[in-house]
CSV table of C-alpha atoms and ligand atoms in Angstrom, one decimal:
chain,number,residue,atom,x,y,z
G,1,MET,CA,-0.1,0.1,0.3
G,2,GLU,CA,1.3,3.4,-0.8
G,3,ASN,CA,2.3,5.5,2.3
G,4,PRO,CA,-0.4,8.5,1.8
G,5,TYR,CA,2.1,10.7,3.8
G,6,ARG,CA,4.9,12.7,2.6
G,7,ILE,CA,6.1,13.5,6.2
G,8,GLN,CA,5.4,10.8,8.7
G,9,CYS,CA,4.2,12.2,12.6
G,10,LEU,CA,6.6,9.5,14.2
G,11,VAL,CA,8.8,7.2,13.0
G,12,PRO,CA,10.7,4.3,15.6
G,13,ASP,CA,13.9,4.5,16.1
G,14,LEU,CA,15.4,0.9,16.7
G,15,PRO,CA,18.7,-0.5,16.8
G,16,ALA,CA,19.2,-2.0,13.3
G,17,PRO,CA,19.8,-6.3,13.2
G,18,HIS,CA,23.4,-5.8,12.8
G,19,GLU,CA,23.2,-3.7,16.0
G,20,VAL,CA,21.8,-6.1,17.4
G,21,LEU,CA,23.3,-9.2,16.4
G,22,PRO,CA,26.6,-9.6,19.3
G,23,TYR,CA,23.9,-10.0,22.2
G,24,LEU,CA,21.4,-12.6,20.4
G,25,HIS,CA,24.8,-14.6,19.9
G,26,GLU,CA,25.5,-13.9,23.8
G,27,MET,CA,21.8,-14.7,24.2
G,28,HIS,CA,22.1,-18.3,22.1
G,29,ALA,CA,25.5,-19.0,23.7
G,30,ASN,CA,23.7,-18.9,27.2
G,31,ARG,CA,20.5,-21.2,26.5
G,32,TRP,CA,18.8,-18.5,28.5
G,33,TYR,CA,15.7,-17.1,27.0
G,34,SER,CA,13.8,-15.5,29.0
G,35,ASN,CA,13.5,-15.2,33.2
G,36,PHE,CA,15.7,-12.6,34.3
G,37,GLY,CA,18.2,-14.0,32.2
G,38,PRO,CA,22.4,-12.9,31.7
G,39,LEU,CA,21.4,-9.9,29.4
G,40,ASN,CA,18.1,-8.7,31.1
G,41,HIS,CA,20.4,-8.4,34.8
G,42,ARG,CA,23.3,-6.7,32.7
G,43,PHE,CA,20.2,-4.2,31.3
G,44,GLU,CA,19.2,-3.4,34.8
G,45,LEU,CA,22.6,-2.5,35.5
G,46,GLU,CA,23.4,-0.6,32.8
G,47,ILE,CA,20.1,1.2,32.1
G,48,LYS,CA,21.1,2.9,35.0
G,49,LYS,CA,23.0,5.4,32.6
G,50,LEU,CA,19.6,6.7,31.4
G,51,LEU,CA,18.8,7.7,34.8
G,52,MET,CA,20.1,11.5,35.0
G,53,VAL,CA,21.1,11.2,39.0
G,54,ASP,CA,24.6,10.7,40.6
G,55,ASP,CA,26.5,7.4,41.1
G,56,GLN,CA,25.0,7.8,44.8
G,57,THR,CA,21.5,7.9,44.1
G,58,CYS,CA,22.0,5.2,41.4
G,59,GLU,CA,23.6,2.9,43.8
G,60,GLN,CA,19.9,3.5,46.1
G,61,MET,CA,17.4,2.7,43.4
G,62,HIS,CA,16.3,-0.6,41.7
G,63,THR,CA,15.3,-1.4,38.4
G,64,VAL,CA,12.9,-3.8,37.0
G,65,THR,CA,12.3,-4.7,33.5
G,66,PHE,CA,8.6,-5.8,32.3
G,67,SER,CA,6.8,-6.8,29.6
G,68,SER,CA,5.4,-3.4,28.9
G,69,ALA,CA,4.9,0.4,31.0
G,70,THR,CA,1.0,-1.2,31.6
G,71,THR,CA,1.5,-4.3,33.0
G,72,ALA,CA,4.5,-2.1,35.5
G,73,LEU,CA,2.4,0.4,36.4
G,74,GLU,CA,-0.3,-2.3,37.1
G,75,LEU,CA,1.9,-4.5,39.2
G,76,VAL,CA,3.6,-1.8,40.8
G,77,LEU,CA,0.0,-0.1,42.3
G,78,ARG,CA,-0.8,-4.1,43.3
G,79,ALA,CA,2.5,-4.1,45.2
G,80,LEU,CA,1.9,-1.2,47.3
G,81,ASN,CA,-0.5,-2.8,49.0
G,82,LEU,CA,-2.9,-0.3,49.1
G,83,ARG,CA,-6.3,-0.5,51.0
G,84,GLN,CA,-9.3,-2.3,49.2
G,85,GLY,CA,-11.0,0.5,47.2
G,86,ALA,CA,-8.4,2.7,47.1
G,87,ARG,CA,-8.8,5.6,45.0
G,88,VAL,CA,-5.9,7.0,42.9
G,89,LEU,CA,-5.3,10.2,41.4
G,90,ILE,CA,-4.6,10.7,37.7
G,91,PRO,CA,-5.0,13.3,35.0
G,92,THR,CA,-7.5,13.4,32.5
G,93,LEU,CA,-4.5,14.3,29.5
G,94,THR,CA,-2.8,10.7,28.8
G,95,PHE,CA,-3.0,7.7,27.2
G,96,PRO,CA,-5.9,5.0,28.3
G,97,ALA,CA,-3.2,3.2,30.5
G,98,THR,CA,-2.9,5.5,33.0
G,99,ALA,CA,-6.5,5.0,33.5
G,100,SER,CA,-7.0,0.8,32.8
G,101,VAL,CA,-4.2,-0.2,35.0
G,102,VAL,CA,-6.2,1.5,37.9
G,103,LEU,CA,-9.3,-0.2,37.1
G,104,ASN,CA,-7.3,-3.2,36.5
G,105,ALA,CA,-5.5,-3.2,39.8
G,106,GLY,CA,-9.1,-3.3,41.5
G,107,PHE,CA,-8.8,0.2,42.5
G,108,VAL,CA,-11.2,3.5,41.2
G,109,PRO,CA,-9.4,6.2,39.0
G,110,VAL,CA,-9.8,10.1,40.0
G,111,PHE,CA,-9.6,12.2,37.3
G,112,ALA,CA,-7.5,15.6,38.3
G,113,ASP,CA,-7.4,18.3,35.9
G,114,VAL,CA,-4.4,19.8,34.2
G,115,ASP,CA,-1.4,22.4,34.8
G,116,LYS,CA,-3.1,25.3,32.2
G,117,GLU,CA,1.2,26.1,31.5
G,118,THR,CA,2.8,22.5,31.9
G,119,TRP,CA,-0.5,20.6,30.5
G,120,ALA,CA,0.5,17.8,33.6
G,121,LEU,CA,-0.8,17.0,36.8
G,122,THR,CA,1.4,19.0,39.3
G,123,PRO,CA,1.5,18.8,43.0
G,124,ASP,CA,-0.3,22.0,43.5
G,125,ILE,CA,-3.0,20.8,41.8
G,126,ALA,CA,-2.8,17.0,43.6
G,127,ARG,CA,-3.1,18.9,47.1
G,128,THR,CA,-6.3,20.6,45.8
G,129,TYR,CA,-7.9,17.5,45.8
G,130,CYS,CA,-6.2,15.4,48.3
G,131,ASP,CA,-7.8,18.5,50.4
G,132,ALA,CA,-11.1,17.2,48.9
G,133,SER,CA,-11.0,13.9,48.9
G,134,VAL,CA,-10.0,10.8,50.2
G,135,ILE,CA,-7.3,10.1,47.7
G,136,ASP,CA,-4.7,7.3,48.3
G,137,ALA,CA,-2.1,7.2,45.7
G,138,VAL,CA,-1.2,9.7,42.8
G,139,MET,CA,-0.1,8.9,39.3
G,140,PRO,CA,1.1,11.9,38.0
G,141,VAL,CA,2.4,11.7,33.6
G,142,THR,CA,5.2,13.3,32.1
G,143,VAL,CA,3.3,14.6,29.6
G,144,PHE,CA,4.2,14.2,26.2
G,145,GLY,CA,7.5,13.4,27.4
G,146,ALA,CA,8.2,16.1,29.4
G,147,PRO,CA,9.9,15.7,33.0
G,148,ALA,CA,8.1,16.1,36.1
G,149,SER,CA,9.5,17.8,39.0
G,150,THR,CA,11.3,15.5,41.4
G,151,GLN,CA,11.5,18.5,44.0
G,152,LEU,CA,8.2,19.0,43.9
G,153,TRP,CA,6.7,15.4,44.4
G,154,ASP,CA,9.6,14.5,46.6
G,155,ALA,CA,8.1,17.5,49.1
G,156,PHE,CA,4.5,16.1,48.1
G,157,TYR,CA,5.4,12.9,49.3
G,158,ASP,CA,6.7,14.0,52.8
G,159,GLU,CA,4.3,16.5,53.4
G,160,THR,CA,0.8,14.0,52.7
G,161,GLY,CA,2.7,11.0,53.1
G,162,ILE,CA,0.2,9.3,49.9
G,163,GLN,CA,2.4,6.9,47.3
G,164,VAL,CA,3.5,8.7,44.6
G,165,ILE,CA,4.1,6.6,40.8
G,166,VAL,CA,5.0,8.5,38.0
G,167,ASP,CA,3.5,7.3,34.8
G,168,ALA,CA,7.1,8.4,32.8
G,169,ALA,CA,6.5,6.1,30.0
G,170,ALA,CA,7.4,8.3,27.2
G,171,SER,CA,10.2,9.9,29.4
G,172,LEU,CA,12.8,7.7,29.6
G,173,GLY,CA,16.6,9.7,29.1
G,174,GLN,CA,14.7,12.6,29.9
G,175,GLN,CA,13.0,12.0,33.6
G,176,GLN,CA,15.1,12.2,36.8
G,177,VAL,CA,14.8,9.8,39.2
G,178,SER,CA,14.6,10.5,42.7
G,179,THR,CA,14.3,8.5,46.2
G,180,LYS,CA,11.1,9.3,47.4
G,181,VAL,CA,8.9,8.8,44.5
G,182,HIS,CA,8.0,5.8,41.9
G,183,PHE,CA,8.7,5.7,38.3
G,184,VAL,CA,7.5,3.7,35.7
G,185,PHE,CA,9.1,3.8,32.0
G,186,SER,CA,8.3,2.9,29.0
G,187,MET,CA,10.3,1.1,25.9
G,188,HIS,CA,7.7,0.3,22.9
G,189,ALA,CA,9.2,1.0,19.9
G,190,THR,CA,6.9,4.6,19.7
G,191,LYS,CA,9.1,6.2,22.7
G,192,PRO,CA,12.4,8.0,22.4
G,193,PHE,CA,13.7,4.6,23.9
G,194,GLY,CA,12.4,2.1,22.1
G,195,VAL,CA,13.3,-1.7,22.0
G,196,GLY,CA,9.4,-3.2,20.7
G,197,GLU,CA,7.7,-3.7,24.0
G,198,GLY,CA,9.5,-3.3,27.4
G,199,GLY,CA,8.5,-1.5,30.8
G,200,LEU,CA,10.9,-0.4,33.4
G,201,PHE,CA,10.2,0.4,37.2
G,202,VAL,CA,12.8,2.0,39.4
G,203,THR,CA,12.5,2.9,42.9
G,204,ALA,CA,14.7,3.4,46.0
G,205,ASP,CA,12.4,1.2,47.7
G,206,GLY,CA,13.7,-2.3,47.2
G,207,GLU,CA,11.2,-4.3,49.2
G,208,LEU,CA,8.4,-2.6,46.4
G,209,ALA,CA,10.6,-3.4,43.6
G,210,ALA,CA,11.4,-7.2,44.5
G,211,GLN,CA,7.6,-7.6,45.1
G,212,ALA,CA,6.6,-6.0,41.9
G,213,ARG,CA,9.1,-8.2,40.8
G,214,ALA,CA,7.6,-11.6,41.4
G,215,LEU,CA,4.0,-10.2,40.6
G,216,SER,CA,5.7,-10.5,37.0
G,217,ASN,CA,6.9,-13.7,37.8
G,218,PHE,CA,3.6,-16.4,38.5
G,219,GLY,CA,4.1,-14.8,42.2
G,220,PHE,CA,7.1,-16.5,42.9
G,221,ARG,CA,9.3,-15.0,45.4
G,222,GLY,CA,12.6,-16.7,46.6
G,223,ALA,CA,14.3,-20.0,45.8
G,224,SER,CA,10.5,-22.0,47.5
G,225,GLY,CA,9.0,-22.9,43.9
G,226,LYS,CA,6.0,-21.6,46.2
G,227,ALA,CA,3.4,-18.9,45.1
G,228,LYS,CA,3.7,-16.1,47.8
G,229,ALA,CA,0.8,-13.9,46.0
G,230,VAL,CA,-1.8,-13.9,42.7
G,231,GLY,CA,1.1,-13.2,40.0
G,232,THR,CA,1.2,-13.2,36.3
G,233,ASN,CA,3.6,-13.0,33.8
G,234,ALA,CA,5.2,-9.6,32.6
G,235,LYS,CA,8.7,-10.7,32.6
G,236,MET,CA,10.8,-9.3,29.5
G,237,ALA,CA,12.0,-11.4,27.7
G,238,GLU,CA,16.3,-12.0,26.8
G,239,TYR,CA,15.3,-10.6,23.4
G,240,PHE,CA,13.9,-7.6,24.2
G,241,ALA,CA,16.8,-7.1,26.6
G,242,ALA,CA,18.9,-7.6,23.9
G,243,MET,CA,17.0,-4.9,21.8
G,244,GLY,CA,18.2,-2.6,24.8
G,245,LEU,CA,21.4,-3.3,25.1
G,246,ALA,CA,22.0,-2.5,21.7
G,247,GLN,CA,19.8,0.7,22.2
G,248,ILE,CA,21.8,2.0,24.8
G,249,ASP,CA,24.7,1.7,22.8
G,250,ARG,CA,23.0,4.0,19.8
G,251,TRP,CA,21.1,6.5,22.7
G,252,PRO,CA,23.4,9.3,22.3
G,253,ASP,CA,23.7,9.1,18.5
G,254,LEU,CA,19.6,9.1,18.5
G,255,MET,CA,19.4,11.5,21.1
G,256,ALA,CA,21.4,13.7,18.9
G,257,ARG,CA,19.3,13.8,15.6
G,258,ARG,CA,16.5,14.4,18.2
G,259,THR,CA,17.9,17.0,20.2
G,260,LYS,CA,18.7,18.9,16.6
G,261,VAL,CA,15.3,18.3,15.0
G,262,ARG,CA,13.7,20.2,18.9
G,263,ASP,CA,16.9,22.9,18.0
G,264,HIS,CA,15.2,23.3,14.7
G,265,TYR,CA,11.4,23.7,15.2
G,266,VAL,CA,12.4,25.6,18.5
G,267,ASP,CA,14.1,28.0,16.4
G,268,ALA,CA,11.3,28.1,13.6
G,269,PHE,CA,8.7,29.5,16.0
G,270,LYS,CA,11.0,32.0,17.7
G,271,ALA,CA,12.0,33.4,14.9
G,272,GLY,CA,8.1,33.7,13.1
G,273,GLY,CA,7.6,35.4,16.7
G,274,LEU,CA,5.3,32.2,17.6
G,275,GLN,CA,7.1,31.1,20.8
G,276,LYS,CA,4.2,31.2,22.7
G,277,MET,CA,2.5,28.0,21.2
G,278,LEU,CA,5.3,26.2,22.2
G,279,SER,CA,5.4,23.6,25.4
G,280,SER,CA,6.8,25.8,28.5
G,281,SER,CA,9.1,23.9,29.2
G,282,VAL,CA,10.3,22.7,25.4
G,283,GLU,CA,13.7,24.2,25.8
G,284,ASP,CA,14.4,21.9,28.4
G,285,HIS,CA,14.5,18.7,27.7
G,286,VAL,CA,13.5,16.7,24.1
G,287,PRO,CA,10.1,15.8,24.3
G,288,ALA,CA,8.6,12.3,23.0
G,289,VAL,CA,6.3,14.1,20.3
G,290,PHE,CA,5.6,18.0,19.6
G,291,MET,CA,2.8,19.2,20.5
G,292,ILE,CA,1.6,22.5,19.8
G,293,ARG,CA,-0.9,25.1,20.9
G,294,THR,CA,-3.0,26.3,18.0
G,295,LYS,CA,-5.5,29.1,19.4
G,296,GLY,CA,-8.0,26.4,18.9
G,297,ARG,CA,-7.5,26.0,15.6
G,298,GLY,CA,-6.1,22.4,15.8
G,299,ALA,CA,-8.4,20.6,13.2
G,300,ASP,CA,-7.2,23.6,10.6
G,301,VAL,CA,-3.6,23.0,11.3
G,302,MET,CA,-4.1,19.5,11.3
G,303,ALA,CA,-6.2,19.7,7.9
G,304,ALA,CA,-3.7,21.9,6.3
G,305,LEU,CA,-0.6,20.2,7.1
G,306,ASP,CA,-3.2,16.6,5.9
G,307,GLU,CA,-3.1,18.1,2.8
G,308,GLU,CA,0.7,18.9,1.9
G,309,ARG,CA,0.5,14.8,3.2
G,310,ILE,CA,2.2,15.6,6.4
G,311,HIS,CA,0.8,13.5,9.0
G,312,THR,CA,-0.3,14.7,12.5
G,313,ARG,CA,-1.7,13.1,15.4
G,314,ARG,CA,-3.5,14.4,18.7
G,315,TRP,CA,-1.6,12.6,21.0
G,316,TYR,CA,-3.5,11.8,24.7
G,317,LEU,CA,-6.8,13.0,23.2
G,318,PRO,CA,-9.8,12.4,23.7
G,319,PRO,CA,-9.4,13.2,27.3
G,320,LEU,CA,-10.1,10.0,29.8
G,321,TYR,CA,-13.5,11.0,30.7
G,322,GLU,CA,-14.5,11.2,26.7
G,323,HIS,CA,-13.5,7.4,26.3
G,324,PRO,CA,-16.2,5.0,26.4
G,325,ALA,CA,-14.2,2.4,28.8
G,326,PHE,CA,-14.1,5.6,31.1
G,327,ALA,CA,-16.5,7.3,30.9
G,328,ALA,CA,-18.3,6.0,34.0
G,329,TYR,CA,-15.7,7.7,36.5
G,330,CYS,CA,-17.1,11.3,35.1
G,331,ASP,CA,-20.3,10.6,33.6
G,332,ASP,CA,-22.3,13.7,34.1
G,333,THR,CA,-21.2,15.5,30.8
G,334,MET,CA,-22.7,18.5,31.6
G,335,ARG,CA,-20.1,19.1,34.4
G,336,HIS,CA,-16.7,18.5,32.2
G,337,ALA,CA,-16.5,22.5,31.6
G,338,ALA,CA,-16.3,23.4,35.3
G,339,LEU,CA,-14.3,20.0,36.5
G,340,PHE,CA,-11.8,19.9,33.8
G,341,PRO,CA,-11.5,23.9,32.4
G,342,ILE,CA,-7.9,23.4,31.2
G,343,THR,CA,-8.5,20.0,29.7
G,344,GLU,CA,-11.6,21.1,27.4
G,345,LEU,CA,-9.7,24.2,26.8
G,346,LEU,CA,-6.9,22.3,25.5
G,347,LYS,CA,-9.2,19.3,23.9
G,348,ASN,CA,-9.1,21.6,20.6
G,349,ASP,CA,-6.3,23.3,20.9
G,350,LEU,CA,-2.9,20.7,20.5
G,351,VAL,CA,-1.9,18.9,17.8
G,352,GLY,CA,1.0,16.9,17.8
G,353,LEU,CA,3.8,17.4,14.7
G,354,PRO,CA,6.2,15.4,13.5
G,355,PHE,CA,8.8,14.4,15.2
G,356,HIS,CA,11.9,12.4,15.0
G,357,GLY,CA,15.0,11.9,14.3
G,358,PHE,CA,15.2,11.3,10.6
G,359,LEU,CA,13.7,14.7,9.9
G,360,ASN,CA,15.9,17.7,8.4
G,361,ASP,CA,15.6,21.3,7.7
G,362,ASN,CA,13.5,21.6,5.5
G,363,ASP,CA,11.1,19.5,6.8
G,364,VAL,CA,10.8,21.5,9.8
G,365,ARG,CA,10.6,24.3,8.2
G,366,ASP,CA,7.6,23.0,5.4
G,367,ILE,CA,5.6,22.5,8.2
G,368,TYR,CA,6.5,25.1,10.1
G,369,ASP,CA,5.3,27.9,7.5
G,370,ILE,CA,2.4,25.9,6.9
G,371,VAL,CA,1.3,26.1,11.0
G,372,ALA,CA,2.0,29.7,10.5
G,373,ALA,CA,0.3,30.5,7.5
G,374,THR,CA,-2.8,29.0,9.1
G,375,VAL,CA,-2.8,29.8,12.7
R,401,PLP,C1,2.8,4.6,26.0
R,401,PLP,C2,2.2,5.3,27.0
R,401,PLP,C3,1.7,4.1,28.0
R,401,PLP,C4,1.8,2.4,27.6
R,401,PLP,O1,3.3,2.2,27.6
R,401,PLP,P1,3.3,0.5,27.4
R,401,PLP,O2,5.0,0.3,27.5
R,401,PLP,O3,2.6,0.7,25.7
R,401,PLP,O4,2.3,-0.5,27.8
R,401,PLP,C5,1.2,4.4,29.8
R,401,PLP,N1,1.3,5.8,29.6
R,401,PLP,C6,2.1,6.7,28.8
R,401,PLP,C7,1.4,7.8,29.8
R,401,PLP,C8,2.2,6.5,27.7
R,401,PLP,O5,2.9,7.9,27.0
């Protein structure tokens, strides 16, 4: 089938066969293909290089691989031993998995509006919900890959004692980790650090790490061969660990290409006096996807780019409460505007421009010119 688009919105950037081959040979020589094999073990140690913390903090952190971020989030939630019927605060602007893991873990999702500037569920917003009702855990999201403030979430935990699990799915390599809150990253093919399918849990809590790992392996803990909890199978196979090790090797080059594209975009919007359309933190990190605000003209911008065979996406949209699967957790559509004013504002405004390491300066200029002519 002919590709209708001249410029793709997202192109996975994974290791080529020759880059993975040495690790696959190693795996085959080991005759060890899953169940926390040598490659997985090495990957769990090596991936700490991407956690953006000093050596001392690194020593304290436990890294546990999973089959996906979704399985990791669900099993970490279950490993936290929250009370039955626990209420977990999550943002409205996120990928559906953020809500489904709460429900699959047996808890109740509570939707929070997001911040006008960062488009995220911030500690300040979480405080207002915690003051107004009982919240047992908070699961903020690193929106479109923009890292969350470890300093502010650590302070939130110190102050409230409420567990914080950051759904940092799209932020591996951008999100710094800390010792007081927990982090889950995705290594799905469409994320900046892709291996195909994979998740990574990072925490300073060794007991929590061990319990989440046990749940990913049928509930086995220790060598007794007895299931100590009702687990599942959510392990990362050695094939994916091999991809992960190869991805670490090419990460500096991959990030250099992504950074260059981010810079081209920022330069273009600044030169045109339209930097207000960009995310407020886009110069401090390299996002997973490149979302812009469009003065409420999202549909027009998408149509104009589509006309030129340039693919766009509205990542994280519609908001969670508009997905039929989650509507029951906020079924009063009349109240959406009152409950989630910022999300309602952003939902017709945000558009995801093409963003991947294979774009060149001319592509970015073409895209910018069409956007600028439309808004
Ligand atoms: C991609 C994503 C997920 C799901 O990650 P998988 O590894 O595909 O399970 C969850 N939450 C957010 C915010 C995401 O962007």
